mmCIF file of C-alpha atoms in Angstrom:
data_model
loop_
_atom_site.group_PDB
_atom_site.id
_atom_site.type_symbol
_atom_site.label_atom_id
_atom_site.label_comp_id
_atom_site.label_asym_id
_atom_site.label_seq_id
_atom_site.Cartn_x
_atom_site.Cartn_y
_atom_site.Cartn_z
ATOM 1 C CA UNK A 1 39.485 18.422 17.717
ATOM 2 C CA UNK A 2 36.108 19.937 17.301
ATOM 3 C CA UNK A 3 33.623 18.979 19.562
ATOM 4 C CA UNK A 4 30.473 17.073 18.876
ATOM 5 C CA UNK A 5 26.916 18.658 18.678
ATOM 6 C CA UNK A 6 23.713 17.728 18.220
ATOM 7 C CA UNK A 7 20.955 19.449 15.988
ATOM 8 C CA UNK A 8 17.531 18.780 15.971
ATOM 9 C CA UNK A 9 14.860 19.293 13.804
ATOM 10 C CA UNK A 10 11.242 19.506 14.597
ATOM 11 C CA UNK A 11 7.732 18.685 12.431
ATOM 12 C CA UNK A 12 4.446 16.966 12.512
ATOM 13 C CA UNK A 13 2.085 14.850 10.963
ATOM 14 C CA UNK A 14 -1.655 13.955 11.908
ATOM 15 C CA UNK A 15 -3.334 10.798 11.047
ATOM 16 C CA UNK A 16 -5.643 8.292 12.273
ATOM 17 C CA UNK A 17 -4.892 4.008 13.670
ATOM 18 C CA UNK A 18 -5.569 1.942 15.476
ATOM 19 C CA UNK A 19 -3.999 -0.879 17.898
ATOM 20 C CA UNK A 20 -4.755 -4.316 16.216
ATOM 21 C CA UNK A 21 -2.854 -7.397 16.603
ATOM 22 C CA UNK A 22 -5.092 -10.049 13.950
ATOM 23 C CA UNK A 23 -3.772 -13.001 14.862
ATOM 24 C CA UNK A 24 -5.559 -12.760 18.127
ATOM 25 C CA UNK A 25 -9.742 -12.132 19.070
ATOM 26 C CA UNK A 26 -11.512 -9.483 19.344
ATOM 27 C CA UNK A 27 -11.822 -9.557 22.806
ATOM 28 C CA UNK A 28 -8.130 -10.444 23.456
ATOM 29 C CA UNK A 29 -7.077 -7.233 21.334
ATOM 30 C CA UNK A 30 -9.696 -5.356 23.358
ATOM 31 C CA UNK A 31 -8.356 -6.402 26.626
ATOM 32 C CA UNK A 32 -4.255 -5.554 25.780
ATOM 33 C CA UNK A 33 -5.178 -2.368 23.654
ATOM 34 C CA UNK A 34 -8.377 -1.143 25.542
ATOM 35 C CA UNK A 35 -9.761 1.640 23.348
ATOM 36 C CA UNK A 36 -7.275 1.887 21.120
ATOM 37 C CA UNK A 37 -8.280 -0.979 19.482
ATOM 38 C CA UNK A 38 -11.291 -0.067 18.660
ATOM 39 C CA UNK A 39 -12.649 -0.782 15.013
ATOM 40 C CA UNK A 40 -13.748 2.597 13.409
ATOM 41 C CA UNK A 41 -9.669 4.221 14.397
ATOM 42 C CA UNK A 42 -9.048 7.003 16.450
ATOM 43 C CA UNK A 43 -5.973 9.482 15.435
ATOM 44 C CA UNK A 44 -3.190 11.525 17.121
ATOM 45 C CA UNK A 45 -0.996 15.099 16.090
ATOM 46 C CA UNK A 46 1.987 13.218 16.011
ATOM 47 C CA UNK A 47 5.640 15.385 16.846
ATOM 48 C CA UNK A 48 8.268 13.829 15.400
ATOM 49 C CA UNK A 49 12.016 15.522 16.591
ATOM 50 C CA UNK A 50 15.257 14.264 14.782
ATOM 51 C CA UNK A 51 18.198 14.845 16.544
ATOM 52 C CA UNK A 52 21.615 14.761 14.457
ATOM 53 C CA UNK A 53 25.038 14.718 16.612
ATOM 54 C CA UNK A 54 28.300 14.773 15.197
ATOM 55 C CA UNK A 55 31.556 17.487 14.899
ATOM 56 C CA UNK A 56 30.756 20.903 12.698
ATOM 57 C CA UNK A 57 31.493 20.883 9.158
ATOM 58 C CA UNK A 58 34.883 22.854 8.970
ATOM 59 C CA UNK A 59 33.907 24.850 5.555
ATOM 60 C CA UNK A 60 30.236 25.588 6.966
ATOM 61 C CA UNK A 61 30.351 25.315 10.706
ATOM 62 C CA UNK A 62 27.131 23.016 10.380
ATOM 63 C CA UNK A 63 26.337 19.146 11.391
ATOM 64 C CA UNK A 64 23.678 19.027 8.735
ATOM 65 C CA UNK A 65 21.499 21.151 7.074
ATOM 66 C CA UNK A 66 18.322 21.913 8.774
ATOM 67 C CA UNK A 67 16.809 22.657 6.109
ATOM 68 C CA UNK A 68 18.044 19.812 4.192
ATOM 69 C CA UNK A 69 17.067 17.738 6.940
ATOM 70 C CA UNK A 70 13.413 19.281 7.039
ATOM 71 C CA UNK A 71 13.278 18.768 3.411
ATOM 72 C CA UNK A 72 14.458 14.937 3.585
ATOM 73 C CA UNK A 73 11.613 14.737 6.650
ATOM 74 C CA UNK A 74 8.758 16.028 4.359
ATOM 75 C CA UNK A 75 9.854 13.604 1.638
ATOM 76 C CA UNK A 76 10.255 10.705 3.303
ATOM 77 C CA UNK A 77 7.818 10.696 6.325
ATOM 78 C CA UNK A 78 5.146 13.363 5.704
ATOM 79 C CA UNK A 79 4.392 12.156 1.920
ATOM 80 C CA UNK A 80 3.453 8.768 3.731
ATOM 81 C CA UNK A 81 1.959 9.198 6.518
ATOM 82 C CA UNK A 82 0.673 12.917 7.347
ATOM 83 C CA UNK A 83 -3.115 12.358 6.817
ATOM 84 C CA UNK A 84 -3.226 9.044 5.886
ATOM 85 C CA UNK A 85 -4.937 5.996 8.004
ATOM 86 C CA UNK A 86 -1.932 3.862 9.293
ATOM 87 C CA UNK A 87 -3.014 0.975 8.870
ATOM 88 C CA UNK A 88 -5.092 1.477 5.319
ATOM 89 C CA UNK A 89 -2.985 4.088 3.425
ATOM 90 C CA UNK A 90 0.555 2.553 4.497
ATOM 91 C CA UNK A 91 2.551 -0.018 3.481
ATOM 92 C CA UNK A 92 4.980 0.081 6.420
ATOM 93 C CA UNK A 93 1.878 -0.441 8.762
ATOM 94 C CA UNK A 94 0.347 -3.211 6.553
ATOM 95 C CA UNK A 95 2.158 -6.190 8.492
ATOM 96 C CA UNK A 96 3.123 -4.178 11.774
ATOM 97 C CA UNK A 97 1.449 -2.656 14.516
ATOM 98 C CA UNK A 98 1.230 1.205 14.576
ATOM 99 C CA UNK A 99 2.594 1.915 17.651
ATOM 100 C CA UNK A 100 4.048 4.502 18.811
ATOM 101 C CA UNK A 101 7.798 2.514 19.037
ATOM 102 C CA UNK A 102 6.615 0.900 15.439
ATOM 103 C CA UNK A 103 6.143 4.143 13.951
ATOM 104 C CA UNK A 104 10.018 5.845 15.279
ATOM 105 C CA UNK A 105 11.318 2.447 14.398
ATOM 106 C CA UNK A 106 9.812 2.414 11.052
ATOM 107 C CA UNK A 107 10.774 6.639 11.041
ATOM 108 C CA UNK A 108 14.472 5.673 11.789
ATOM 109 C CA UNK A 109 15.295 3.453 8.709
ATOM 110 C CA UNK A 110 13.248 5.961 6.339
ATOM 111 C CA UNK A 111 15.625 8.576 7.110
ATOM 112 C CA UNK A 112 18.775 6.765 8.114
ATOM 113 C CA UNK A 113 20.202 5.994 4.716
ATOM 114 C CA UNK A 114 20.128 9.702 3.740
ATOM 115 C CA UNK A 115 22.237 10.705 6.910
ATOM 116 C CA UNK A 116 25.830 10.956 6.548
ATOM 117 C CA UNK A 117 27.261 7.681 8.596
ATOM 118 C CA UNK A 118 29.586 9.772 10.639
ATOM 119 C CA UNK A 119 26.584 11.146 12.539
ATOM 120 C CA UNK A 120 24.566 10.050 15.276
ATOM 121 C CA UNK A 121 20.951 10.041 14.706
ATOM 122 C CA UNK A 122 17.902 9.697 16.919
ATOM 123 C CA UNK A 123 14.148 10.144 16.499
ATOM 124 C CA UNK A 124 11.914 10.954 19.195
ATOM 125 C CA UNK A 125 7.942 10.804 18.281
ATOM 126 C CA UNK A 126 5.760 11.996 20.344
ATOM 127 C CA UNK A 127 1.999 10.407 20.073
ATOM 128 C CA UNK A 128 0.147 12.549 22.475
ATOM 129 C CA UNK A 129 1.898 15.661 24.249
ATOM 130 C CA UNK A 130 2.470 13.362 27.413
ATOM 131 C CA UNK A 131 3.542 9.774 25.607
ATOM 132 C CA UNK A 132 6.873 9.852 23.390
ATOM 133 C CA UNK A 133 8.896 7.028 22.363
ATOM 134 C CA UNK A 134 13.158 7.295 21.124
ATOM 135 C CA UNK A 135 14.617 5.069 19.172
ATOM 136 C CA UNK A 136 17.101 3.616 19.062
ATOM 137 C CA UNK A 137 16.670 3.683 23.029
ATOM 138 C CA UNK A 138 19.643 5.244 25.260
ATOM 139 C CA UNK B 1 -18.170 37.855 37.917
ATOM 140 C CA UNK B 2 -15.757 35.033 37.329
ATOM 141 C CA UNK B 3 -14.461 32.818 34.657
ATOM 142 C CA UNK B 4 -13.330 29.100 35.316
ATOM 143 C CA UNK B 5 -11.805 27.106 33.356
ATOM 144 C CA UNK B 6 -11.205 22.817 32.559
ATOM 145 C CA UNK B 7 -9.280 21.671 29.933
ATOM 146 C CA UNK B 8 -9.428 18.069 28.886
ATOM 147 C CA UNK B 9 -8.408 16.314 25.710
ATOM 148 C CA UNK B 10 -9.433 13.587 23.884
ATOM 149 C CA UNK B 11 -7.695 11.733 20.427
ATOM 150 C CA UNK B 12 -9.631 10.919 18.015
ATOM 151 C CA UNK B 13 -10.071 10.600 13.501
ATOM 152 C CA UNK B 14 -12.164 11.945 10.994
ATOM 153 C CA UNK B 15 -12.332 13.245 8.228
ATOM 154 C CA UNK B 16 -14.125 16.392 5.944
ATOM 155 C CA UNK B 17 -16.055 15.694 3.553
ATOM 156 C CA UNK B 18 -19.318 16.931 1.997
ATOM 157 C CA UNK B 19 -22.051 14.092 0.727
ATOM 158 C CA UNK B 20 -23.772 16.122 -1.690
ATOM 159 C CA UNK B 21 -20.349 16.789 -3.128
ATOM 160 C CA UNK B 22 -18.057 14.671 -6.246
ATOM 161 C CA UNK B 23 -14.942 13.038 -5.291
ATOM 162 C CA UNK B 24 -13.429 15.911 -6.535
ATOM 163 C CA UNK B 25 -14.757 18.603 -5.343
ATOM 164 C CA UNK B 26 -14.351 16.995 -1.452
ATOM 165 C CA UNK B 27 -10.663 17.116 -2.540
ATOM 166 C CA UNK B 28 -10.684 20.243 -4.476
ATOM 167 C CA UNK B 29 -11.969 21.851 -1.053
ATOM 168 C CA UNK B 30 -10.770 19.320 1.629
ATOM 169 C CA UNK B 31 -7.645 18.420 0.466
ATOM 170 C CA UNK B 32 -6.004 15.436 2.290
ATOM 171 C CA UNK B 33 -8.154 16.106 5.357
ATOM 172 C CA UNK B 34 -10.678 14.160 2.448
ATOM 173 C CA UNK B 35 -8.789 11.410 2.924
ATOM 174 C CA UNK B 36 -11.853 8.426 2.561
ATOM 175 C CA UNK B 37 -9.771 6.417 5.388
ATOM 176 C CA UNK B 38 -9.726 9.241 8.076
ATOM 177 C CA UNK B 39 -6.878 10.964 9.749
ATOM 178 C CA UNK B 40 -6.351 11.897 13.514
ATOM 179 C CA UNK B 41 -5.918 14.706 16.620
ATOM 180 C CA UNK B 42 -5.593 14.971 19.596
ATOM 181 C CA UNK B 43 -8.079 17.769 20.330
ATOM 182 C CA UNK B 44 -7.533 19.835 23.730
ATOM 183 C CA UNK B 45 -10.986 21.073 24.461
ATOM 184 C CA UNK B 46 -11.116 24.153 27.143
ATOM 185 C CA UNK B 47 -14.606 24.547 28.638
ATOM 186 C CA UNK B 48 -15.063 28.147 30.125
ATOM 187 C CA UNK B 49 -17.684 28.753 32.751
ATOM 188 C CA UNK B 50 -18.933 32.259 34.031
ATOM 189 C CA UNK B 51 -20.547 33.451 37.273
ATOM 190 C CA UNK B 52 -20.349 34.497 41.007
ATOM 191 C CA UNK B 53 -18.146 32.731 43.365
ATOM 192 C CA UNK B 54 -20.739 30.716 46.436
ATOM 193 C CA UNK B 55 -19.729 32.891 49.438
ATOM 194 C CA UNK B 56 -19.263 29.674 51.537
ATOM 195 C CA UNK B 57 -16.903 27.798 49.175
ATOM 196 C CA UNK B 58 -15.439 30.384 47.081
ATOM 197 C CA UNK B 59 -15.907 28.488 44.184
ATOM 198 C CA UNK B 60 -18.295 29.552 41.503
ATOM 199 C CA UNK B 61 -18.497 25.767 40.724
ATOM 200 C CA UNK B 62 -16.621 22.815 41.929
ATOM 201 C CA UNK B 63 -14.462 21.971 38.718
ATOM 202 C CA UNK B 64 -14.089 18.392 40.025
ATOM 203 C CA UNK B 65 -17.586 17.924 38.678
ATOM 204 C CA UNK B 66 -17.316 20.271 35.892
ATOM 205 C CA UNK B 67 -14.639 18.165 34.788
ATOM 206 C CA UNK B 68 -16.741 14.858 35.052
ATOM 207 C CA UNK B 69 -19.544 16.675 33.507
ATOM 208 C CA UNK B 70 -16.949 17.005 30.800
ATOM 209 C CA UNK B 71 -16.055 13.532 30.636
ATOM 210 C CA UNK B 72 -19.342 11.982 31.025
ATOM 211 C CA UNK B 73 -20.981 13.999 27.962
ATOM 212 C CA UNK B 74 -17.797 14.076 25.708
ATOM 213 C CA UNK B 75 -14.772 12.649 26.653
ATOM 214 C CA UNK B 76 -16.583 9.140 26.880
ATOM 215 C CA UNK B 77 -17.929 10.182 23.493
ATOM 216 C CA UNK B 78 -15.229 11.081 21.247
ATOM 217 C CA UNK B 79 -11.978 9.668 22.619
ATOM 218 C CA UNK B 80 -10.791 6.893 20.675
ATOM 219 C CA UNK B 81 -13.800 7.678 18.885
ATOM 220 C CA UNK B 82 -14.002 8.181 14.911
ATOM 221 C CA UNK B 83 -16.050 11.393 15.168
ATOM 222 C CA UNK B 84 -18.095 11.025 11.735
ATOM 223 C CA UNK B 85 -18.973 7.068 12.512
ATOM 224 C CA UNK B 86 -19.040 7.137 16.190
ATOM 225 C CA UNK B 87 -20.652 10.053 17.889
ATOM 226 C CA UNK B 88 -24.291 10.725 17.167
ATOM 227 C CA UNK B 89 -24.805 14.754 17.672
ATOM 228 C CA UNK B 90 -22.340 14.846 14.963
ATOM 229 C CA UNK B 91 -24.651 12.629 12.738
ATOM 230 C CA UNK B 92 -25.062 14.515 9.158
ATOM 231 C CA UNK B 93 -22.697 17.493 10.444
ATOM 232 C CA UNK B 94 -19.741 18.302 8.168
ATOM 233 C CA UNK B 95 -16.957 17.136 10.933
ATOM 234 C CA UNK B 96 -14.865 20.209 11.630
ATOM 235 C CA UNK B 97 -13.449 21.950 14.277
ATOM 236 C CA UNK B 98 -15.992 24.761 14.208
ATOM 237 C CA UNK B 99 -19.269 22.304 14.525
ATOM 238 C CA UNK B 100 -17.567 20.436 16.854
ATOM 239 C CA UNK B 101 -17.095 23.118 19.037
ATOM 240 C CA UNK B 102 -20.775 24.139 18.544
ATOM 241 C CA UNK B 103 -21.784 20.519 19.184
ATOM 242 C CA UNK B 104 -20.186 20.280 22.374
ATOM 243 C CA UNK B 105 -21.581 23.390 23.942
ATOM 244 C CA UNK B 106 -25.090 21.990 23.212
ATOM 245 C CA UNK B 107 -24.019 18.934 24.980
ATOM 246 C CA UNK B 108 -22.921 20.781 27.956
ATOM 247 C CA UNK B 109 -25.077 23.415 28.679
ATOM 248 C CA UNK B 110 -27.973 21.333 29.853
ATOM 249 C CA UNK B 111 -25.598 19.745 32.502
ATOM 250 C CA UNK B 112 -24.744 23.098 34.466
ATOM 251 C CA UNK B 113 -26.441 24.360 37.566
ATOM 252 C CA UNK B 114 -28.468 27.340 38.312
ATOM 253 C CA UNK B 115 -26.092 30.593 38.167
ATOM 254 C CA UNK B 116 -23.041 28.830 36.237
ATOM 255 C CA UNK B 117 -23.170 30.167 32.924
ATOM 256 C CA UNK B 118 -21.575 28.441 30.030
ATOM 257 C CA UNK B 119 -19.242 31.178 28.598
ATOM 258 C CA UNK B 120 -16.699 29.568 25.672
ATOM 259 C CA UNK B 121 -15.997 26.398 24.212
ATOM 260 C CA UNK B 122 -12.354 26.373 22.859
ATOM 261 C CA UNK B 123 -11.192 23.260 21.050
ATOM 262 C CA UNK B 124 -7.635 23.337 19.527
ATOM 263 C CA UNK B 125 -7.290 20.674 16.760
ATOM 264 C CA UNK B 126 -3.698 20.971 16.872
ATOM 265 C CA UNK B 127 -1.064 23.273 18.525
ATOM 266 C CA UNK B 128 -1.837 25.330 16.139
ATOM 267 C CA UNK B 129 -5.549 25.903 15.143
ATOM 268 C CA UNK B 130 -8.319 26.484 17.765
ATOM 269 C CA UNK B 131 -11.816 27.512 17.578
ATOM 270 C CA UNK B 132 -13.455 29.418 19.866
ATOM 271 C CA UNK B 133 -18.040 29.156 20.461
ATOM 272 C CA UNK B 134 -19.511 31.426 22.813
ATOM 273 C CA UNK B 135 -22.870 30.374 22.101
ATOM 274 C CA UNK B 136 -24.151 32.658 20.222
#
């Protein structure tokens, strides 16, 4: 029996949001989201790692393709989000706040279909070099 | 002679674009960093001070308060901030990481004592692309 491994892929997009829950005041979003909820958006180099885990492909010795798996990251997340307003330019963010936990949520079922289903998969997103978020969570 | 260093960071958007220029050419130049709704960093900025240490502290400057002097003129400024709308000495400058730089040593350098010498403002956009200003 082959052991299981994980694989992880790295890559990053910048773009701009802001915290914003419209159902509620100005002053209430001000007071839960401080100065991230301020009008004119702030923005963030976003790290995004995608960790794979699962037992090696017999023929090729691999879990997945990094490179396949870079390719399926550019495609699916970059094309939508890498220098793009969250909240304007997307319309995963349209109804939903752009958190950071929003955003690997939202990251997850982009890319989930297109992993095999025997694998594990994770996404960890990193918002500023010292906050990061996984999903899903354990 | 001795350099000191603070490094702080701030998030912020913006965006490149030229007034005077189409549409087009913004995005012939710019490319997505045209983008008319912004984007975002988060900018480490490295402020680099030069002179003698005091012979009674040691220190050439206390970089407690070279760090607030930091904060007070730009962190407070541009973090959370959307450069182009937001902070005024960037007012009718094209918003990239070279003027910034520039900007922010003219900010600064009225701020330091007697015998600390501003030496290099270094401001990293991402991990990967930095500027560095010596003032001159």
């Amino acid at each position: 029996m082959a052991k299981q491994v994980s694989v992880f892929r790295r890559e990053h997009f910048n773009a701009a949001h802001r915290l914003f829950n419209p159902e509620w005041d100005e002053s209430t979003n001000e007071k839960v989201f401080g100065k991230c909820a301020l009008p004119n958006y702030h923005g963030h180099n976003y790290e995004l790692e995608v960790k794979v885990t699962g037992k090696p492909d017999k023929k090729t010795g691999y879990v997945m393709d990094l490179k396949e798996l870079s390719d399926l990251i550019k495609r699916e997340v970059h094309t939508r989000f890498d220098h793009k307003n969250l909240n304007l330019d997307t319309e995963e963010f349209k109804n939903l706040n752009p958190t950071a936990e929003n955003i690997a949520i939202v990251i997850y079922k982009l890319l989930r279909p297109h992993i095999d289903k025997k694998m594990d998969f994770q996404i960890r997103l990193f918002e500023t070099p010292r906050n990061f978020v996984e999903y899903p969570a354990g | 002679m001795v350099y000191l260093t603070r490094s702080e960071h701030f998030n912020a958007a913006h965006r490149l674009f030229n007034p005077g220029w189409s549409y087009e050419k913004n995005e012939e130049v710019f490319g997505k960093c045209a983008n008319e709704n912004w984007h975002g960093h988060n900018y480490e900025l490295l402020v680099t001070v030069k002179g003698n240490p005091d012979p009674d502290t040691g220190f050439l400057f206390d970089v407690k308060k070279l760090s607030l002097i930091i904060r007070q003129h730009i962190i407070e400024r541009m973090d959370h901030h959307n450069l182009n709308l937001d902070v005024d000495f960037m007012k009718d400058k094209m918003c990239s990481t070279e003027n910034l730089a520039m900007g922010i040593w003219e900010q600064l350098a009225p701020h330091l004592p007697a015998g600390v010498q501003l030496h290099c403002v270094k401001l990293y956009e991402t991990p990967r692309i930095y500027v560095e200003y010596f003032g001159r």
